[in-house]
Coordinates of C-alpha atoms and ligand atoms in Angstrom, one line a residue:
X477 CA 26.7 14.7 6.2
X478 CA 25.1 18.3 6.6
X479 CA 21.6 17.9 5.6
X480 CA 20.3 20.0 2.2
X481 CA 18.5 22.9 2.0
X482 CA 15.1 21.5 1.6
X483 CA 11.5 23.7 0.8
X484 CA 8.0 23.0 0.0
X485 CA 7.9 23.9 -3.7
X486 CA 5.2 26.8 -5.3
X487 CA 2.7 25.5 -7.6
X488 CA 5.0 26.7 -10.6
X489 CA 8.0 24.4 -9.3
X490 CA 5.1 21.6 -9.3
X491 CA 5.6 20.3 -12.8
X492 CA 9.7 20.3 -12.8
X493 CA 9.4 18.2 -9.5
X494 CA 6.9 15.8 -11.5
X495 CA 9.7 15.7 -14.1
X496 CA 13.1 15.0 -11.9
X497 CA 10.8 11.9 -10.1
X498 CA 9.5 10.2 -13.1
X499 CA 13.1 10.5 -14.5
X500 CA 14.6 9.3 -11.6
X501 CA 12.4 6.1 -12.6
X502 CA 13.7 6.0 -15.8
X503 CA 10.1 6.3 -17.0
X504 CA 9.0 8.8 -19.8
X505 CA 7.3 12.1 -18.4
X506 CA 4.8 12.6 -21.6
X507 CA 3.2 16.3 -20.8
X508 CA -0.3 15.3 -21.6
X509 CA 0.1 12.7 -18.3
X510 CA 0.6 16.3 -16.1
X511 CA -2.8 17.0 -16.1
X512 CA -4.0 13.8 -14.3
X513 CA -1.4 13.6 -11.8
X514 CA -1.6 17.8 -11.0
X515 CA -4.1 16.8 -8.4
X516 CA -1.6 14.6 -6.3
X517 CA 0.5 17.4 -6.0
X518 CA -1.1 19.3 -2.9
X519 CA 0.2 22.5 -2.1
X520 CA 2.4 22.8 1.0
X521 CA 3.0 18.8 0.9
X522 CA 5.8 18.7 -1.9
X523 CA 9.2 19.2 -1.0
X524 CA 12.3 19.9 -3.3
X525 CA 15.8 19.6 -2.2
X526 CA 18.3 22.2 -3.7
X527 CA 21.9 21.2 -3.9
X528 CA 23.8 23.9 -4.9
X529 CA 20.5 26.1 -5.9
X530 CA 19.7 23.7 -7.7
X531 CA 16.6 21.2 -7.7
X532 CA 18.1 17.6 -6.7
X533 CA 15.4 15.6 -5.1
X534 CA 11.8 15.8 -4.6
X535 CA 8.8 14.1 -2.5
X536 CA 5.6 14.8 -2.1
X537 CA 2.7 13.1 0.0
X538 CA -1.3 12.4 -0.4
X539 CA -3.3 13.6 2.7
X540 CA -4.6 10.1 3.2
X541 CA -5.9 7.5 5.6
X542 CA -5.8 3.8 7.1
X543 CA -7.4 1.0 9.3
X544 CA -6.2 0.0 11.9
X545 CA -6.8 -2.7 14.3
X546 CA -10.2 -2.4 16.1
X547 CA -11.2 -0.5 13.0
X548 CA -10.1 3.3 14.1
X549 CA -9.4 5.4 10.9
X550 CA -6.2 7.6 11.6
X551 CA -4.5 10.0 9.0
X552 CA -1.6 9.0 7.3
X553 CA 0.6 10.7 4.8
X554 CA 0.8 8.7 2.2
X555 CA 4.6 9.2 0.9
X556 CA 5.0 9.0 -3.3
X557 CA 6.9 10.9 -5.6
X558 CA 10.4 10.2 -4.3
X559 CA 13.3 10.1 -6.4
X560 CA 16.8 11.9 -6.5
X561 CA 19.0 13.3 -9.7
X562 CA 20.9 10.5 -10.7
X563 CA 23.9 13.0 -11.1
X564 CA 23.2 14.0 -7.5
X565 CA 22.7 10.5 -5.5
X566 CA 24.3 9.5 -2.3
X567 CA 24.5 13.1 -1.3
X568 CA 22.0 13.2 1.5
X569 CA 19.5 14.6 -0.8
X570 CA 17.0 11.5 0.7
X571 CA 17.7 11.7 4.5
X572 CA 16.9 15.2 4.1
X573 CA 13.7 14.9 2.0
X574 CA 12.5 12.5 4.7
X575 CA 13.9 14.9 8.0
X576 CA 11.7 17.5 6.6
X577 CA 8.9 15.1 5.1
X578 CA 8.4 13.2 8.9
X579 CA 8.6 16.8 10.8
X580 CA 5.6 18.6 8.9
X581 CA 3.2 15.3 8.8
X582 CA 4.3 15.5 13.0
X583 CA 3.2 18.7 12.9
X584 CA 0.1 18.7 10.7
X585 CA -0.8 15.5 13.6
X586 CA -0.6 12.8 11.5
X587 CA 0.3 9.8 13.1
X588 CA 0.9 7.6 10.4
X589 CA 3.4 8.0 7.2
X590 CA 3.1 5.6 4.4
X591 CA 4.6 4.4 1.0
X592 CA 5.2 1.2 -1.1
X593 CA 9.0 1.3 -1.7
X594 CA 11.0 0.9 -5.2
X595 CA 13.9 -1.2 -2.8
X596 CA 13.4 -3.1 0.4
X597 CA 17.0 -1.7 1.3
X598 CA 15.7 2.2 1.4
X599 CA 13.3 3.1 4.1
X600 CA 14.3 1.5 7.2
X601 CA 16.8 3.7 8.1
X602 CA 14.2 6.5 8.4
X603 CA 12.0 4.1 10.4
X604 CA 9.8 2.5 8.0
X605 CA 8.7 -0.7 8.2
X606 CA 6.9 -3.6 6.1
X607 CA 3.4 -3.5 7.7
X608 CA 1.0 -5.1 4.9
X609 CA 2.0 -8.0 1.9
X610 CA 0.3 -9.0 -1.5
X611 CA 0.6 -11.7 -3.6
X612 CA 0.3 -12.1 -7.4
X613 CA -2.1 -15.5 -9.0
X614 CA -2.1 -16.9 -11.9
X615 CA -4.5 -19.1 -13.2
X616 CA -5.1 -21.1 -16.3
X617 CA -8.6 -19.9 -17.5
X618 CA -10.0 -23.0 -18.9
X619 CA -9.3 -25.3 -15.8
X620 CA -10.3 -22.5 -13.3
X621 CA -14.1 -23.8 -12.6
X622 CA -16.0 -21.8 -9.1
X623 CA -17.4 -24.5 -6.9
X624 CA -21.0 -24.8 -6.6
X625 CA -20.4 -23.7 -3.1
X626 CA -19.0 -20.6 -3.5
X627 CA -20.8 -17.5 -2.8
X628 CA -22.7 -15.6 -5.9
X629 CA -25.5 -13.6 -6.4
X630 CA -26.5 -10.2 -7.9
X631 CA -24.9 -9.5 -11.6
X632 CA -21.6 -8.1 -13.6
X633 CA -22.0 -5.4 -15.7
X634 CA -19.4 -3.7 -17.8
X635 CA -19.4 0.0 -17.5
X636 CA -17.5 2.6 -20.1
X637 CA -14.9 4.8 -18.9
X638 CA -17.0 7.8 -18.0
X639 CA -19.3 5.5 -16.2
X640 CA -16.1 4.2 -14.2
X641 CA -15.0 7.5 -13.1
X642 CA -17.9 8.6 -11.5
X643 CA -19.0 4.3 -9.8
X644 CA -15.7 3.0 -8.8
X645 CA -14.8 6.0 -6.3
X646 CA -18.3 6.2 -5.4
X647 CA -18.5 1.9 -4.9
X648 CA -14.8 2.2 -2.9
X649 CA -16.5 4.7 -0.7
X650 CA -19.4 2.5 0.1
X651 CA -16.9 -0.7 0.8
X652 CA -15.2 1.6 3.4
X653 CA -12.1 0.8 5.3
X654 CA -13.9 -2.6 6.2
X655 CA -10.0 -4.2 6.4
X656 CA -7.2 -3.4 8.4
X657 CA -4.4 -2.2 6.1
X658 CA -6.8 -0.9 3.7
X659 CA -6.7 3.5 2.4
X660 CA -8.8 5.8 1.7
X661 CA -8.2 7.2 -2.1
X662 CA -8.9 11.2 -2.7
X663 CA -10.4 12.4 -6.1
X664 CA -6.9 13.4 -7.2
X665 CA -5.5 9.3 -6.5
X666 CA -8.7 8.7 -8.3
X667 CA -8.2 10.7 -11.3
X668 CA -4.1 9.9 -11.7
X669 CA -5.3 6.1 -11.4
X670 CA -8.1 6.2 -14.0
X671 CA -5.7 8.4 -16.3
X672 CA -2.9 6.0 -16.3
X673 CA -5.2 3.3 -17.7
X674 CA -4.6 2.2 -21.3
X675 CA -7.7 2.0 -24.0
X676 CA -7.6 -1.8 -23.4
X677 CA -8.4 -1.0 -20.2
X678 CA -12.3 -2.5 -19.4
X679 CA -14.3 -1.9 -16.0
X680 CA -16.9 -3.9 -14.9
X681 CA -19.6 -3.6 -11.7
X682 CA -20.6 -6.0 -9.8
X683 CA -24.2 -5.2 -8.0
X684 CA -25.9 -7.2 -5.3
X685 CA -29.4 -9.1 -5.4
X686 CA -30.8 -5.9 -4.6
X687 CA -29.2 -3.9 -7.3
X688 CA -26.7 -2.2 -5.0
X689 CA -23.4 -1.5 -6.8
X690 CA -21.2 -3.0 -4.0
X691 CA -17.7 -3.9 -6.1
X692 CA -15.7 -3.9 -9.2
X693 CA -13.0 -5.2 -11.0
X694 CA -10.4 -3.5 -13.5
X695 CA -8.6 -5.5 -15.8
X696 CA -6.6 -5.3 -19.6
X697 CA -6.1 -7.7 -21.7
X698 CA -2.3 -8.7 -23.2
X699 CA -2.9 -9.7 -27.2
X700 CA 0.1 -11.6 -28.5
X701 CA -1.5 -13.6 -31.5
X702 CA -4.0 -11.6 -33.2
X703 CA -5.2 -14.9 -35.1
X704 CA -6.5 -16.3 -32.1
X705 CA -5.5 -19.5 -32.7
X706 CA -2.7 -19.8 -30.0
X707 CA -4.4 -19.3 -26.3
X708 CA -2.3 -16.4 -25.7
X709 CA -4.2 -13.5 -24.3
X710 CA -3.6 -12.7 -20.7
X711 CA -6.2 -10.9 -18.5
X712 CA -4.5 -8.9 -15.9
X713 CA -6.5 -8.0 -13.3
X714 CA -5.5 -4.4 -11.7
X715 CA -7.8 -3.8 -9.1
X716 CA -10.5 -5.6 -7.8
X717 CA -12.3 -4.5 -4.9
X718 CA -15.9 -5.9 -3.3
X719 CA -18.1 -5.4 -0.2
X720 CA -18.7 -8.9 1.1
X721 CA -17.4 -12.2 -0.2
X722 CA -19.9 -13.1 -2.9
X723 CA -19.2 -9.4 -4.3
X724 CA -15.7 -11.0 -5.1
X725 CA -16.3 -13.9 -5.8
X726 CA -18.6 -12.9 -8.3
X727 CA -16.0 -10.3 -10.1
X728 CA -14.0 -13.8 -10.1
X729 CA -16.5 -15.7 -11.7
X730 CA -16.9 -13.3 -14.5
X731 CA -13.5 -13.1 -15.0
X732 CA -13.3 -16.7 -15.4
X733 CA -16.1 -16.7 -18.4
X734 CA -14.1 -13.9 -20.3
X735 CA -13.9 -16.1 -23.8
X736 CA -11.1 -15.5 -25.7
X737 CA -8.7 -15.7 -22.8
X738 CA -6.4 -18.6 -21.8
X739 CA -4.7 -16.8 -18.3
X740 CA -5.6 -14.5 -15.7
X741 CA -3.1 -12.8 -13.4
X742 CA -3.6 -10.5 -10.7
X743 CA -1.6 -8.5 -8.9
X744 CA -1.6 -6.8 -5.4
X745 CA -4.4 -9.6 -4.0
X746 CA -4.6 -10.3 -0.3
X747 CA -2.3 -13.0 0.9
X748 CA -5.8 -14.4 2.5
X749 CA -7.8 -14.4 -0.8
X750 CA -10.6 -16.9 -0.8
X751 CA -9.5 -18.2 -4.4
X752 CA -8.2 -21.2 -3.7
X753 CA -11.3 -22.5 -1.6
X754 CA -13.6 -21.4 -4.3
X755 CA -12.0 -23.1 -6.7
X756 CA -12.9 -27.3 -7.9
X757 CA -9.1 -27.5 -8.4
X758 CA -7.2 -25.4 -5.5
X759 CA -4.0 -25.9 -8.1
X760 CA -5.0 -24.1 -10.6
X761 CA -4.3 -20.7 -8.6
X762 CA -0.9 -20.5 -8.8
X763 CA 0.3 -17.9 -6.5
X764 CA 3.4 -16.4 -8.2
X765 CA 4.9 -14.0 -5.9
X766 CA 3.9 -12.5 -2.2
X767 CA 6.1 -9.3 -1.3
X768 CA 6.3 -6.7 0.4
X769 CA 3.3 -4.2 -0.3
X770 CA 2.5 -1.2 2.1
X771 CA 5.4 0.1 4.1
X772 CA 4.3 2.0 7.5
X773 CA 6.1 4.6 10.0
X774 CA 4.7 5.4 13.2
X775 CA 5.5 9.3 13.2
X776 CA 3.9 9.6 16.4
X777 CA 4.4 6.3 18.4
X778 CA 2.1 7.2 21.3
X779 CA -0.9 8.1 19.4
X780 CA -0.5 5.5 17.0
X781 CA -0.3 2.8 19.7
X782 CA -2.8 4.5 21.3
X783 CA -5.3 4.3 18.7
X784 CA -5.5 0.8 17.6
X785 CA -6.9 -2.2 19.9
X786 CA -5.2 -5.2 21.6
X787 CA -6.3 -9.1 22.6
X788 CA -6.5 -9.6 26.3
X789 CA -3.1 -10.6 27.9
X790 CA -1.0 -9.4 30.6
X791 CA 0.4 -5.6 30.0
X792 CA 3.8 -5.4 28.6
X793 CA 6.5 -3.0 28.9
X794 CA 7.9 -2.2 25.4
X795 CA 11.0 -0.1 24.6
X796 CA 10.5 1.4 21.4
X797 CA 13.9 2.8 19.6
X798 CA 13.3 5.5 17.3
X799 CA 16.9 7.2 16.2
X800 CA 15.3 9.1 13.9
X801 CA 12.6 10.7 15.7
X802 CA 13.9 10.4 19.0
X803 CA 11.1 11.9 20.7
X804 CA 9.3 8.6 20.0
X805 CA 12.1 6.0 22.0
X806 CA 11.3 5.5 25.8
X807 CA 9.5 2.5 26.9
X808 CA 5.5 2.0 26.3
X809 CA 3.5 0.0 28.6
X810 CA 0.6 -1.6 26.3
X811 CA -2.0 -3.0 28.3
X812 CA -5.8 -3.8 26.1
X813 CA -7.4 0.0 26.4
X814 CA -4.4 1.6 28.0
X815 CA -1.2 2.7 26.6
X816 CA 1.3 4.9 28.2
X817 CA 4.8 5.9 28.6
X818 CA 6.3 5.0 31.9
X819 CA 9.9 4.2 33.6
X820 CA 9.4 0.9 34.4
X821 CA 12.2 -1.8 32.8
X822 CA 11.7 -2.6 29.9
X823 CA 10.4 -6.6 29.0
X824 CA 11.4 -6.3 24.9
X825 CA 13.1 -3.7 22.8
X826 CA 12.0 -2.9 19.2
X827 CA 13.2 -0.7 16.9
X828 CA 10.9 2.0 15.1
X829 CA 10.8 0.0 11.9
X830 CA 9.9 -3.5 13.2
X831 CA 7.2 -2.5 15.4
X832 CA 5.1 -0.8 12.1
X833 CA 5.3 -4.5 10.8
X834 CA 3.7 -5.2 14.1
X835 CA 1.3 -2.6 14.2
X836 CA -0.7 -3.8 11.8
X837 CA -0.8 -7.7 12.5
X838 CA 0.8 -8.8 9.7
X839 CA 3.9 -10.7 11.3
X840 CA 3.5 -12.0 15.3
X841 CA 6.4 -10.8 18.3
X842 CA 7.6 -14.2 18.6
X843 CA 8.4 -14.5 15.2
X844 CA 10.5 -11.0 15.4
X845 CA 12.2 -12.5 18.4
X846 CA 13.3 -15.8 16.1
X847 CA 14.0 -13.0 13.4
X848 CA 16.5 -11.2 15.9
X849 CA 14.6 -8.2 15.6
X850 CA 13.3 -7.9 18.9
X851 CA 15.1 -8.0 22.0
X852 CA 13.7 -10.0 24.8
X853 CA 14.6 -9.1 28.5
X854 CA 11.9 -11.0 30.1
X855 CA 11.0 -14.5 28.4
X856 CA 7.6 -14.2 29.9
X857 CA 6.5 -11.0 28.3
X858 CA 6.8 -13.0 24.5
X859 CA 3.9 -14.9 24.8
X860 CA 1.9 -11.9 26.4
X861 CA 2.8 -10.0 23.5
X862 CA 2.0 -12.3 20.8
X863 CA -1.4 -11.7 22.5
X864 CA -1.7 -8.1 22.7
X865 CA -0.7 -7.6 19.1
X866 CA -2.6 -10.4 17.0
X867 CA -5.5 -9.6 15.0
X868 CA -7.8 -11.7 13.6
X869 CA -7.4 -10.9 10.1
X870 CA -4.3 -10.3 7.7
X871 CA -4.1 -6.8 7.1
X872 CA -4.3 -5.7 3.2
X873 CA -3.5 -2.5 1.5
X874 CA -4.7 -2.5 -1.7
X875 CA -4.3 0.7 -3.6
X876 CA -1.1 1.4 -5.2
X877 CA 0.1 5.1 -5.1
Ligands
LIG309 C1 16.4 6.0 -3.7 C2 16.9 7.4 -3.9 C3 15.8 8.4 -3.7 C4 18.0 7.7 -2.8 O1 18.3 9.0 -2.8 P1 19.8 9.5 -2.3 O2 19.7 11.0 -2.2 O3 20.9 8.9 -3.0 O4 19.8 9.0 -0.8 P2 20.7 9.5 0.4 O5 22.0 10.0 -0.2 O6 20.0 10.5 1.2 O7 21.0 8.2 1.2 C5 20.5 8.0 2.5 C6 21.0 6.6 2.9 O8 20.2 5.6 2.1 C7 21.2 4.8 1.4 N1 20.5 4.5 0.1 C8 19.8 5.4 -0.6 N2 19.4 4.8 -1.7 C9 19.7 3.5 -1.7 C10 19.5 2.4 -2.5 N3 18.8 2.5 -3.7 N4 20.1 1.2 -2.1 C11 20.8 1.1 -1.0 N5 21.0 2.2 -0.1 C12 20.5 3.3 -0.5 C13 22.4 5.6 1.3 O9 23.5 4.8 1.1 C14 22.5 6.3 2.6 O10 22.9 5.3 3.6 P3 23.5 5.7 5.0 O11 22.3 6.2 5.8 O12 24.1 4.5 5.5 O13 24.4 6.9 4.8 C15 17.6 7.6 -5.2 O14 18.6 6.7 -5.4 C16 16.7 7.5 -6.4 O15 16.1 8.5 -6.9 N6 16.5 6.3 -6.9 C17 15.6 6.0 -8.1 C18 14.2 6.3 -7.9 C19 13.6 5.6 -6.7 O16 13.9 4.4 -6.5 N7 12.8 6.3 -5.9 C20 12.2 5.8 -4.7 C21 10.8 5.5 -5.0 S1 9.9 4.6 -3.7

């Protein structure tokens, strides 16, 4: 299929592109929202595709940023805003939103494109792949007691919404990028994310024994018996974010002494989350769900490989297929501090889309090989590359956008 004819959109065409995505969600486009989310729509990075002159499909992406492995910072488009006229799906609207999307962050040098996906069954074709996961816990409030053990210190303080605005950015910047996986958030993310919150909505601070503001929590409450005689509010917990363990662990323990409340859940939480080892009964964090969370594509393979570190092993030679960009498919040879392109036969092949789910660490080579998702021409080059590519952390996103 021919692709469509597909343009960054003027400032004026901003607001109709807002309107054809949040539709294509099925999700009401109230005009007092515009304001909040203007800001995410940066001029030259939001693309309409026209179908007969007319507006069909739109994207846009947030000049952003990620960790990698050996804790580099590279840019990375971070991809939102996609959706498609339900009268004008399965056209080709998407393949060409993404052709255009991919080229300009190639040619504005970022390495690194980015997006949490509505389906699993979308983005692969155009070389995305699952790179970090998350899980959603629920516990029962009353039987949820911290250890003695567990790291505390400094104090919780609730803060209003004007207060929030101006700390949580400021605290987010102070955390830093300390985790593989994790984003950096721009005052527009910032001011969309604070907007969209309801009036339930409460923040709260959590500040070291020196006083130093160092994480925080956001979290609303669910009311379903205003008698208060049932155990029926839930606390959900919508980001929560600290410097160092006890900074966490502390936002937890507060949460946990919220009267009133018989259930906390939390979504988007770090597969690896302490919880459970804090807790006097491990049980009582039920983890409801782990999925798929931040979805990577390496839009320049060389540089992105490049960029990140690797254990000690033996080099490997790694074909890299990339039918979308096929400037990125030849075979990389990924030695620690060294990779290059070369001719040399290749040991494993990968597609585009699997190796961002390695990039990261989140899933190990030998468990692609068992998966069928990596072909292995040299059985010895496996256990080389399980090397080369593990990290010693799970890698977390984080922010929604
Ligand atoms: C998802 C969406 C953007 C796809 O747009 P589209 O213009 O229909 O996609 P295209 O016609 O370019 O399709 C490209 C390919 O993806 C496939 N595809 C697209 N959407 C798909 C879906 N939801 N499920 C399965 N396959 C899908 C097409 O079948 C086609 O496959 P092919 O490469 O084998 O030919 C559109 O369906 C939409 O707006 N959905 C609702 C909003 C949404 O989910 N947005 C994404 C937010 S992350």
């Amino acid at each position: 299929m021919d692709d469509l004819d597909v343009r960054p959109l003027a400032d004026s065409e901003h607001r109709r592109a807002r309107s054809l995505f949040m539709r294509s969600l099925h999700r009401p486009d109230a005009d007092d929202q515009w304001e909040s989310v203007a800001g995410r729509y940066e001029p030259g990075r939001v693309l309409g595709a026209f179908d007969e002159g007319e507006l069909a499909g739109t994207t846009i992406s947030l000049a952003s940023s990620i960790a990698v492995p050996g804790g580099a910072v590279l840019p990375s488009a971070a991809v939102t805003g996609v959706g498609v006229r339900a009268d004008r799906t399965r056209r080709g609207a998407l393949r060409s939103l993404m052709r255009r999307q991919l080229a300009d962050v190639r040619e504005r040098g970022e390495p690194l494109a980015m997006l949490h996906a509505s389906e699993a069954v979308i983005y692969e074709r155009f070389g995305y792949g699952v790179a970090t996961r998350s899980r959603t816990v629920s516990l029962d409030r009353f039987r949820s007691v911290l250890r003695p053990e567990a790291p505390t210190g400094g104090r919780v303080r609730m803060v209003d919404a004007e207060s929030a605005a101006k700390l949580l950015p400021e605290i987010y910047r102070r955390i830093g990028l300390c985790r593989t996986g994790m984003i950096s958030r721009s005052d527009g993310w910032w001011t969309s994310w604070l907007a969209a919150l309801r009036d339930n909505t409460v923040a709260a601070v959590h500040s070291d024994d020196d006083g130093v503001d160092d994480g925080f929590v956001l979290y609303e409450a669910k009311v379903n018996d205003h008698r208060f005689d049932d155990g029926v509010i839930t606390l959900q917990v919508l980001d929560l974010h600290g410097a160092e363990p006890a900074a966490v662990a502390g936002l937890w323990g507060f949460l946990l002494g919220l009267d009133l409340s018989n259930r906390i859940v939390a979504i988007n939480r770090p597969v690896d989350e302490l919880l459970e080892w804090w807790l006097t009964d491990r049980r009582q964090c039920r983890v409801t769900s782990v999925g798929d969370d931040l979805w990577l594509r390496l839009v320049d393979v060389p540089a992105a490989l490049s960029a990140r570190t690797y254990g000690q092993a033996d080099p490997v030679v790694l074909e890299v297929r990339d039918a979308f960009l096929p400037e990125n498919s030849g075979q990389y040879r990924i030695a620690p501090g060294e990779v290059r392109l070369c001719g040399d036969r290749p040991q494993l092949s990968i597609g585009v889309d699997a190796l961002a789910s390695l990039y990261l660490g989140d899933v190990a080579v030998s468990d692609l090989v068992a998966a069928g998702r990596v072909a292995v021409h040299d059985p010895s080059a496996v256990a080389a590359a399980d090397r080369l590519f593990a990290t010693a952390e799970t890698p977390w996103c984080g922010t929604s956008f």
